[in-house]
mmCIF file of C-alpha atoms in Angstrom:
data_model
loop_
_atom_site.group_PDB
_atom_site.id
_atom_site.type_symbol
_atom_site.label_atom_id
_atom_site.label_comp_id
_atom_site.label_asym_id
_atom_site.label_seq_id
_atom_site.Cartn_x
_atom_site.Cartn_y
_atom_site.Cartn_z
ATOM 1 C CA UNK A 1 0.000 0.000 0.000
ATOM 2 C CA UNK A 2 1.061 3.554 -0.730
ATOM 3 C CA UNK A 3 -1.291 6.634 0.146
ATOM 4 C CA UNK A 4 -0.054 9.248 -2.683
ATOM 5 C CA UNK A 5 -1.592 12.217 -1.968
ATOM 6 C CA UNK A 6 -4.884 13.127 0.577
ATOM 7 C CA UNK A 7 -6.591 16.037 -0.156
ATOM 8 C CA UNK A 8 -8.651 17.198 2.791
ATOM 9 C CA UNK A 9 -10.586 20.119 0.622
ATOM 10 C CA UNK A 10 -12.222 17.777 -2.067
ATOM 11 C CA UNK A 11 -12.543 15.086 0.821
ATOM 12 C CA UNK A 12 -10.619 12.365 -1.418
ATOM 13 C CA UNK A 13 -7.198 10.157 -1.346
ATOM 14 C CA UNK A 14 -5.006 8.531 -3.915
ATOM 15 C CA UNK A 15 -4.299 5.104 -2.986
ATOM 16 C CA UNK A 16 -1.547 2.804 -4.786
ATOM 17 C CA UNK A 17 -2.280 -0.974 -3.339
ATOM 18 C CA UNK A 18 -2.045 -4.690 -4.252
ATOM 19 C CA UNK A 19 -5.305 -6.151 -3.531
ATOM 20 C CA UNK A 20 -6.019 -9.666 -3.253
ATOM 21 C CA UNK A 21 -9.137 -12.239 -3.050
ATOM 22 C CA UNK A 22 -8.932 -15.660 -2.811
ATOM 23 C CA UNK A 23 -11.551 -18.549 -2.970
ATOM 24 C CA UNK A 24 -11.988 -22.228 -3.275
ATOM 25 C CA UNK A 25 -12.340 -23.889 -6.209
ATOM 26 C CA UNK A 26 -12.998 -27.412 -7.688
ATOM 27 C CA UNK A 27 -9.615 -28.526 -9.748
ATOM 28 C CA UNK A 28 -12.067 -30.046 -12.559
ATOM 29 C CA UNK A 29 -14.099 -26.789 -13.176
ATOM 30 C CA UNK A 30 -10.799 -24.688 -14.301
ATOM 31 C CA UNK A 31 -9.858 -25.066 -18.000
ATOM 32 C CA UNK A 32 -6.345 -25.290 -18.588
ATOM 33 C CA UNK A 33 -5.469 -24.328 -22.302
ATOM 34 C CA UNK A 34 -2.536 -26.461 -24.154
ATOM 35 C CA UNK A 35 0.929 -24.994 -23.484
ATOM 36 C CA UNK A 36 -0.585 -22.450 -20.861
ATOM 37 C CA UNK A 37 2.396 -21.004 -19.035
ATOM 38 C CA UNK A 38 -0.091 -18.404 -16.584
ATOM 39 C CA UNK A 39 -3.699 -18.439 -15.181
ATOM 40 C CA UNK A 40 -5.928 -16.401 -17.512
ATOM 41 C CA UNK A 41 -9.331 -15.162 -16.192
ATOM 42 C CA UNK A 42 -11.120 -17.164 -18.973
ATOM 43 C CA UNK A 43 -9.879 -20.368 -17.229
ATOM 44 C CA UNK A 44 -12.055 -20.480 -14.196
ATOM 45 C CA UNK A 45 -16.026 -20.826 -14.102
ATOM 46 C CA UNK A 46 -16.542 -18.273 -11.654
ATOM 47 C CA UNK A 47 -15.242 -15.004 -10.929
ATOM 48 C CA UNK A 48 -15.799 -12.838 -8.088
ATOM 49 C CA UNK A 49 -16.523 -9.432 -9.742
ATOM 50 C CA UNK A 50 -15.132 -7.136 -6.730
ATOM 51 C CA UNK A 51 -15.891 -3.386 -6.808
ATOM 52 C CA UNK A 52 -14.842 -0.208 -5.042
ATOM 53 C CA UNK A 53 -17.278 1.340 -3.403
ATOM 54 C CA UNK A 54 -16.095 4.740 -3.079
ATOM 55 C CA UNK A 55 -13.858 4.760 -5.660
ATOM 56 C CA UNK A 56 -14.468 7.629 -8.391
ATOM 57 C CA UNK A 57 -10.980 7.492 -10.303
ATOM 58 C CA UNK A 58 -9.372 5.064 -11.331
ATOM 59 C CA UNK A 59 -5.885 4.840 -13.467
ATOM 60 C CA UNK A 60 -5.974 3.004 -16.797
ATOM 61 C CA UNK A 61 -2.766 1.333 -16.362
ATOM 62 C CA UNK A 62 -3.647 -1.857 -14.429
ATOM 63 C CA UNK A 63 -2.137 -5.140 -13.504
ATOM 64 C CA UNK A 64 -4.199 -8.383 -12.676
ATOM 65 C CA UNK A 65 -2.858 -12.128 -12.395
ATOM 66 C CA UNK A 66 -4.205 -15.508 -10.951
ATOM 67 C CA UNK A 67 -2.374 -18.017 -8.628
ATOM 68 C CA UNK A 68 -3.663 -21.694 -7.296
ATOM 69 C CA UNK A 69 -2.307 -23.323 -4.926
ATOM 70 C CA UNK A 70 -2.878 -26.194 -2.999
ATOM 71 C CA UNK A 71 -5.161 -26.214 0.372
ATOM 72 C CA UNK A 72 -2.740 -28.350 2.011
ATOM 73 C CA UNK A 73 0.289 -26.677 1.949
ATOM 74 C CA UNK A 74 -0.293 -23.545 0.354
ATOM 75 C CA UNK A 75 2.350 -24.208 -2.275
ATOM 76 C CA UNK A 76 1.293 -22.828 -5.921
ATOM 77 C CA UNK A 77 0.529 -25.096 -8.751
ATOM 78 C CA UNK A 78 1.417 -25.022 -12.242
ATOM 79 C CA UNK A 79 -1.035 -24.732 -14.964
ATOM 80 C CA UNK A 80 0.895 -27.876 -16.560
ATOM 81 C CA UNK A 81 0.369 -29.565 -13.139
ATOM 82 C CA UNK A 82 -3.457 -28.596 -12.283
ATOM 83 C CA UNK A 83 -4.494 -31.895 -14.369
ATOM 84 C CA UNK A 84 -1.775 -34.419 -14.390
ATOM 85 C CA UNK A 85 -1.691 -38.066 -13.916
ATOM 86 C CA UNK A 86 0.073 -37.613 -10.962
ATOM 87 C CA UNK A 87 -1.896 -34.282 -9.688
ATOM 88 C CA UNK A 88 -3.789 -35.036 -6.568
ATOM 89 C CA UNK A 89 -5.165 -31.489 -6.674
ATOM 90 C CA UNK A 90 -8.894 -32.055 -6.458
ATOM 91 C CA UNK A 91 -10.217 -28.777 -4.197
ATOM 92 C CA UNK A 92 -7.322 -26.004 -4.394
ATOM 93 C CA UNK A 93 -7.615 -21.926 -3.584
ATOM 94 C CA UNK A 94 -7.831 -19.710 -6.394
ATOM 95 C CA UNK A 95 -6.015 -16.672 -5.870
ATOM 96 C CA UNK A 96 -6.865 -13.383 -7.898
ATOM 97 C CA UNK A 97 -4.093 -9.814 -7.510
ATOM 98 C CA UNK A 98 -5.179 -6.128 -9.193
ATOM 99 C CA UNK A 99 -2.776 -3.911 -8.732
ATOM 100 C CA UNK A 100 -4.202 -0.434 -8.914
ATOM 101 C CA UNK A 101 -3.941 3.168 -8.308
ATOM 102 C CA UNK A 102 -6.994 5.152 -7.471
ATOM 103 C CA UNK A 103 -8.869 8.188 -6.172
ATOM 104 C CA UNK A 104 -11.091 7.255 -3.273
ATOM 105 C CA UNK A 105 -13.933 9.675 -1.692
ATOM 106 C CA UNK A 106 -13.567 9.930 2.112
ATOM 107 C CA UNK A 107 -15.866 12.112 4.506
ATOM 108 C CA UNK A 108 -13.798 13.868 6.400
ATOM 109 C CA UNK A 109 -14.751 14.202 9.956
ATOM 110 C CA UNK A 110 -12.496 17.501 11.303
ATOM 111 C CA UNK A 111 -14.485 18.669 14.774
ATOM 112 C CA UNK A 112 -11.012 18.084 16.434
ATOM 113 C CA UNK A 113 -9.070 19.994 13.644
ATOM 114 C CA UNK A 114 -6.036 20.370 14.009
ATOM 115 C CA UNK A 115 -5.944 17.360 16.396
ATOM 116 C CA UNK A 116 -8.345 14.896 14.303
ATOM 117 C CA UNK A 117 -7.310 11.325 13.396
ATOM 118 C CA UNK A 118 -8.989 9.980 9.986
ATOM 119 C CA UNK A 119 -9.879 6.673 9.065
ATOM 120 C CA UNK A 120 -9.182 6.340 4.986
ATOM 121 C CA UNK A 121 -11.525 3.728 4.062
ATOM 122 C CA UNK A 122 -11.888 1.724 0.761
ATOM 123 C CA UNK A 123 -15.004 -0.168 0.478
ATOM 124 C CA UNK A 124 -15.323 -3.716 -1.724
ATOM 125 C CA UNK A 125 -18.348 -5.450 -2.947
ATOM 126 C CA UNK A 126 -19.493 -7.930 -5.257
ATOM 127 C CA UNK A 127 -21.450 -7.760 -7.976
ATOM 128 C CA UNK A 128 -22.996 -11.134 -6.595
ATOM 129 C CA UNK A 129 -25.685 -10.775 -3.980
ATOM 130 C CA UNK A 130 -24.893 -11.504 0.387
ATOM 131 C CA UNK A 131 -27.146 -15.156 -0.450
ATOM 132 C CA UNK A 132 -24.299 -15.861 -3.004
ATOM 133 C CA UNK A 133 -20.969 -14.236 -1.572
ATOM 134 C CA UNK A 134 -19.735 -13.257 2.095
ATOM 135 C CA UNK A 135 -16.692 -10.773 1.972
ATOM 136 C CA UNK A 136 -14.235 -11.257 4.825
ATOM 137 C CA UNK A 137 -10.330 -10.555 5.696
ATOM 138 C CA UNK A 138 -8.087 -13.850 4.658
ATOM 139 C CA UNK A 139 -6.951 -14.333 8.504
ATOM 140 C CA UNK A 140 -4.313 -16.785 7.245
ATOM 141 C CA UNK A 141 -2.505 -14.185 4.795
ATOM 142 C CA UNK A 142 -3.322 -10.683 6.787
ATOM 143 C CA UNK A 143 -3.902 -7.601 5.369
ATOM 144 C CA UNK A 144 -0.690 -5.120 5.742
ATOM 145 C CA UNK A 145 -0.686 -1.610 5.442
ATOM 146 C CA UNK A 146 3.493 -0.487 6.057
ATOM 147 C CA UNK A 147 4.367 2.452 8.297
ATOM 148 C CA UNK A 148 6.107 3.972 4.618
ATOM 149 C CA UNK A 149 3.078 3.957 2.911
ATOM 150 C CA UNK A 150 2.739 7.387 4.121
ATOM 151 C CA UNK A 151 5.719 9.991 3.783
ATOM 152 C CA UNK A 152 3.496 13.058 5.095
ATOM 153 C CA UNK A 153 4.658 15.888 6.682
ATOM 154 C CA UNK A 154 1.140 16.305 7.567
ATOM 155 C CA UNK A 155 0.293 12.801 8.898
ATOM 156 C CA UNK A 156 1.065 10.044 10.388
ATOM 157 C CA UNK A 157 0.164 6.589 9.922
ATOM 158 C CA UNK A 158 -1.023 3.983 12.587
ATOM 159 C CA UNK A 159 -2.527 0.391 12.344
ATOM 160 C CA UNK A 160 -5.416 -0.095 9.935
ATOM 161 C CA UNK A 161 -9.271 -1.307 11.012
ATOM 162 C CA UNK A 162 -10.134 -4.390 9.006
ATOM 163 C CA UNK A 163 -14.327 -4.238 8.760
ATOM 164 C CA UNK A 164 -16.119 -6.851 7.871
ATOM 165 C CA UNK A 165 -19.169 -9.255 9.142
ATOM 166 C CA UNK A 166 -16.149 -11.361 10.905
ATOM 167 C CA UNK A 167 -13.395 -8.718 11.849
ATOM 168 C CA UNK A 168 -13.442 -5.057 13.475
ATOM 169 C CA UNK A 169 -16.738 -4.020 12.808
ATOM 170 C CA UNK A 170 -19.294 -1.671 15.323
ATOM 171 C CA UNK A 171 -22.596 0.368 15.427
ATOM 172 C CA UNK A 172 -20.064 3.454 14.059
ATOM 173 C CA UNK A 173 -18.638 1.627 11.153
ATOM 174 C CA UNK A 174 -19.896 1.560 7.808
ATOM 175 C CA UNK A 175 -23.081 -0.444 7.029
ATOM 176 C CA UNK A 176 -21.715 -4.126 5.410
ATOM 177 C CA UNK A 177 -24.768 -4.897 3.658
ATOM 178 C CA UNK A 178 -26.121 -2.245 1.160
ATOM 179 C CA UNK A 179 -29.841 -1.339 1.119
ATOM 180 C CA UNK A 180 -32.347 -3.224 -0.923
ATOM 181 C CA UNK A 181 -33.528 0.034 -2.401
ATOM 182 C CA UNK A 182 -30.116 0.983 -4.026
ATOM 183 C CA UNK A 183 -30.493 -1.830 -6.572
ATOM 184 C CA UNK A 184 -33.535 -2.301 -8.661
ATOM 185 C CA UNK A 185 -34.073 -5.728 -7.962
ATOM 186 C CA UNK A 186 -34.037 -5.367 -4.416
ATOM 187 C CA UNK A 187 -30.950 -7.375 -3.559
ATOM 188 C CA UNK A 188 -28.528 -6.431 -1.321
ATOM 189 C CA UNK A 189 -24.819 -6.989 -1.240
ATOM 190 C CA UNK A 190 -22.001 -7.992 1.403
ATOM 191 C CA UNK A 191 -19.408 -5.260 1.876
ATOM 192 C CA UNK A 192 -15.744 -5.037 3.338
ATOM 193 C CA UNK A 193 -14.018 -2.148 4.313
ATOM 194 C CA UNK A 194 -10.085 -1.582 4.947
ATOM 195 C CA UNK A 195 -9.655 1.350 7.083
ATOM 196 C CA UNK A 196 -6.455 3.227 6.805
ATOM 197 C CA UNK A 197 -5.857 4.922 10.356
ATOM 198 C CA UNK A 198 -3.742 8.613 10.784
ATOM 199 C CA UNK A 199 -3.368 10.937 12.533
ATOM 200 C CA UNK A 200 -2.811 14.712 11.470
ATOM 201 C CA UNK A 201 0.368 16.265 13.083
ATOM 202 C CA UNK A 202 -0.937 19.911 14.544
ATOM 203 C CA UNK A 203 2.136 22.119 15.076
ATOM 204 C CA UNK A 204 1.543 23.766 11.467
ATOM 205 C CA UNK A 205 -1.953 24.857 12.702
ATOM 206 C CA UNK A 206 -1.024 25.107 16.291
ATOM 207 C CA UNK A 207 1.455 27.319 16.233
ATOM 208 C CA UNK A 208 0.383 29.867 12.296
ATOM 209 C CA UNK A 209 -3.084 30.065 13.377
ATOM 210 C CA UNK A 210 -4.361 29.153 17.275
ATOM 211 C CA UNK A 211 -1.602 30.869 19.251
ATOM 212 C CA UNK A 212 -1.334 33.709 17.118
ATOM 213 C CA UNK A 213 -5.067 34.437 17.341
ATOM 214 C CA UNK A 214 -4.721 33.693 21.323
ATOM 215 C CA UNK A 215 -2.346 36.305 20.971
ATOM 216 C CA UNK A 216 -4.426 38.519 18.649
ATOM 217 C CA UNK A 217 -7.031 38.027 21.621
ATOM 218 C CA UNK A 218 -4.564 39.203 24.358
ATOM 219 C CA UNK A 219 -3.456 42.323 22.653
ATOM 220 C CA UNK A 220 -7.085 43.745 22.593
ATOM 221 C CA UNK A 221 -6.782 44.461 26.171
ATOM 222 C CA UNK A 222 -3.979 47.183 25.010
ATOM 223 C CA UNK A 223 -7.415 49.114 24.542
ATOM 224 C CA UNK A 224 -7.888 49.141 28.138
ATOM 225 C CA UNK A 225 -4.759 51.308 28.294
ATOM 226 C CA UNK A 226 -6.249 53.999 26.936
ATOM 227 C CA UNK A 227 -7.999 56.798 28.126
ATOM 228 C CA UNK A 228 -11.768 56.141 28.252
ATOM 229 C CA UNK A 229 -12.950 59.823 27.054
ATOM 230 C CA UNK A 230 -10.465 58.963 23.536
ATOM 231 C CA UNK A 231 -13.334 56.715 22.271
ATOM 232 C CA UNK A 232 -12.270 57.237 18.755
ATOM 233 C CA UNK A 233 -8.408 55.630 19.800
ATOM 234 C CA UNK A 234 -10.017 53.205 21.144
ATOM 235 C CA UNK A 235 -12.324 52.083 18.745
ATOM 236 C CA UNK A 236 -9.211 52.298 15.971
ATOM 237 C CA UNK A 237 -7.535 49.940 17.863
ATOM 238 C CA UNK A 238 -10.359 47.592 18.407
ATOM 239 C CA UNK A 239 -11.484 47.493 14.645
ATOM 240 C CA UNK A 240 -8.036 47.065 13.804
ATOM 241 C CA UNK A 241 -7.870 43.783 15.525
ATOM 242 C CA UNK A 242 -11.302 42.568 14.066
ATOM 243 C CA UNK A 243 -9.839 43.119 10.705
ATOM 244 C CA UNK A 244 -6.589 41.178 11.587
ATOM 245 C CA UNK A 245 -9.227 38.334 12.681
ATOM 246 C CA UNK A 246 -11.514 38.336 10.053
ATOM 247 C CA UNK A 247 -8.137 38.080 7.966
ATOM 248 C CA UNK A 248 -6.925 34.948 9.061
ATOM 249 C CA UNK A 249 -10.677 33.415 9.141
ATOM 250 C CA UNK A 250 -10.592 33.971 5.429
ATOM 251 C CA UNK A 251 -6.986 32.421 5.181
ATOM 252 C CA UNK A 252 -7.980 29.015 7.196
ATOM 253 C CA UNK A 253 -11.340 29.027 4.960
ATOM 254 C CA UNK A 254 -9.168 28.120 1.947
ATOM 255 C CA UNK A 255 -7.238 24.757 3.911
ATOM 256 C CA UNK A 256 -10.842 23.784 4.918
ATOM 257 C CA UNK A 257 -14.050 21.908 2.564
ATOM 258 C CA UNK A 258 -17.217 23.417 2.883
ATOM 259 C CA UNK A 259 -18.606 21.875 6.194
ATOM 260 C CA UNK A 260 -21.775 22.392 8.478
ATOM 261 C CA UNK A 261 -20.016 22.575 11.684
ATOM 262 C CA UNK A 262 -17.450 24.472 13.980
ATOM 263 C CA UNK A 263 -14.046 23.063 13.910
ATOM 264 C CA UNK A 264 -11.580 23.420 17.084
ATOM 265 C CA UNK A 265 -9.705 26.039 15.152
ATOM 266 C CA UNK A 266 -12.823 27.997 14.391
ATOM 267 C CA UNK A 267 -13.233 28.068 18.039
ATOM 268 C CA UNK A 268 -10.464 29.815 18.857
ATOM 269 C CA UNK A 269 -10.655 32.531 15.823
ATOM 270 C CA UNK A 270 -14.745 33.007 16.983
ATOM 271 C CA UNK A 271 -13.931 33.191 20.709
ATOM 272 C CA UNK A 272 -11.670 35.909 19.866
ATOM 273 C CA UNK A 273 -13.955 37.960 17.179
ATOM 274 C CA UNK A 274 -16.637 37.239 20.215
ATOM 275 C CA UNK A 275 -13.970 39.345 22.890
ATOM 276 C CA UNK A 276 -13.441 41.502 20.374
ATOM 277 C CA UNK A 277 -17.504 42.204 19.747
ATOM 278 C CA UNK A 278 -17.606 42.524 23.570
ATOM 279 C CA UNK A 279 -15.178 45.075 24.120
ATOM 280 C CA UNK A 280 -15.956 47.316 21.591
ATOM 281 C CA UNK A 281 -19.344 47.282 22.891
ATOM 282 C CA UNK A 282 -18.112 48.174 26.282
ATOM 283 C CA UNK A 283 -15.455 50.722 25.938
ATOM 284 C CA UNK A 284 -18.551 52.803 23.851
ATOM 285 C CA UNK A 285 -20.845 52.476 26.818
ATOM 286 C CA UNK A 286 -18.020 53.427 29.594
ATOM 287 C CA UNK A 287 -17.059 56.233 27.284
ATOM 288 C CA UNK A 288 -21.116 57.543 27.863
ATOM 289 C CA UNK A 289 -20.776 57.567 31.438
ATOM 290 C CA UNK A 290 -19.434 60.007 34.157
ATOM 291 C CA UNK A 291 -16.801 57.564 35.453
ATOM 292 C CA UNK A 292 -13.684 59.158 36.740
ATOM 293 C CA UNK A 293 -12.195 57.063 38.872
ATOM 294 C CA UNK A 294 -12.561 54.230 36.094
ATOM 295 C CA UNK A 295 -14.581 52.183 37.943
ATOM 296 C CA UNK A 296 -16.731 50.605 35.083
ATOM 297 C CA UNK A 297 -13.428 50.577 32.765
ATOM 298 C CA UNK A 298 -11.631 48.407 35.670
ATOM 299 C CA UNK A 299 -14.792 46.303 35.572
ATOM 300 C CA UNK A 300 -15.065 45.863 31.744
ATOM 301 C CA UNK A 301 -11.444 44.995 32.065
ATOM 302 C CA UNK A 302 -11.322 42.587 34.773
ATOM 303 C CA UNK A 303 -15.042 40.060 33.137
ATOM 304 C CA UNK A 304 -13.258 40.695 29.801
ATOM 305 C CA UNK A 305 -10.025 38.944 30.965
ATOM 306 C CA UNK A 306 -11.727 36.046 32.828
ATOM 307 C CA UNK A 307 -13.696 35.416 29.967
ATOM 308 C CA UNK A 308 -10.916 35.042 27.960
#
């Protein structure tokens, strides 16, 4: 497996991957051509028909290939061999390899941005119906996802989620059987998914965006150092920190997709547009009252700051 490229804005990842499937097979019902040197698809009766479910992209240049091998000791057998006097090969274990590369569709789930771990997943069906065909993870040869499939400055890889009717699965996961109304004949079909676990690294976000705008946050209370009566200064300097804020909330729009709910970054930049709001609200009312020993300023001042 390599993960070439995620892409967090159109909620999709490239994916370069060996996949595998393997089933059993009666020796007699594969047709072994005269001077075959490799398993061709044509050979066997049946054929598992495995789709992507949330692929959308897929590259052109493709490799497939077929293996059997024996049930007892796993070793591979020869076309030349499959029917042989001497073959004693009467159930073996078709196995069927696609190399691909791909675009996959992921929702992103980014509440916890910049701190949010992702699962990547790629779903597989079958074009044959759950009565016909179960999809499950070959415990025997185990799926393997390396810790170099991913060379991110960005993220970080951890141990994938194998889901499937007899692996990893719970009420959070992706449904394994589709619903009878998504195909017109009402059947439903088994699915598998391999999740791809990582983590995003946060310093980048941390330490551009969150603690500056703390610190954007802390400087409005420079207002406070200001005469009261100088509403104008004070309002300069207020409005000029808005506009700093509603600067950077347009910046960290563009590394976000278009979502329906408040990230942890967009905490911080709101809480501080929010202090902000308040203040300017307050210095104009303590600037409208006969306060000269600053009471109400001190006041404003001191709820301000333990708000923040």
């Amino acid at each position: 497996w390599n993960i070439n490229e995620i892409d967090v804005i159109n909620q999709r990842f490239c994916v370069r991957a060996n996949v595998y499937a393997s089933w059993d097979e009666d020796a007699h019902n594969i047709s072994i051509q005269k001077d075959s040197i490799r398993y061709e698809k044509s050979m066997f009766a049946w054929d598992p028909q495995l789709r992507f479910t949330n692929c959308f992209e897929r590259s052109d240049d493709y490799e497939s290939w077929y293996r059997v091998i024996s049930k007892n000791d796993s070793s591979s057998i020869n076309p030349s061999d499959l029917h042989s006097s001497q073959s004693q090969h009467k159930a073996v274990r078709v196995m069927y390899c696609q190399r691909i590369q791909a675009w996959f569709h992921e929702g992103f789930e980014l509440q916890n941005f910049p701190f949010d771990l992702q699962h990547l997943h790629i779903g597989i069906t079958s074009a044959w119906d759950h009565e016909s065909v179960a999809l499950s993870f070959d415990k025997q040869k185990p799926t393997r996802v390396s810790s170099a499939a991913l060379t991110s400055q960005t993220w970080e890889m951890s141990d994938p989620r194998l889901l499937s009717y007899n692996s990893d699965w719970d009420a959070d996961s992706p449904p394994l059987l589709s619903q009878s109304t998504d195909s017109a004949s009402g059947a439903r079909y088994c699915r598998a998914y391999l999740a791809m676990t990582i983590s995003r690294r946060p310093n980048f976000i941390l330490w551009n965006v969150m603690v500056i705008m703390a610190m954007v946050g802390f400087l409005s209370f420079a207002t406070f150092a200001l005469d009261p009566a100088d509403l104008g200064d004070r309002q300069a300097c207020v409005l000029t920190l808005v506009l700093t804020t509603v600067a950077f909330k347009y910046v960290t729009t563009s590394m976000m997709p278009e979502i329906s709910y408040v990230t942890m970054m967009d905490v911080v930049i709101y809480s501080s547009m929010l202090l902000q709001a308040c203040m300017m609200i307050c210095i104009c009312i303590v600037a409208n009252i006969d306060d000269p020993d600053r009471f109400y300023d001190y006041c404003s001042f001191v709820v301000l700051g333990a708000g923040w």
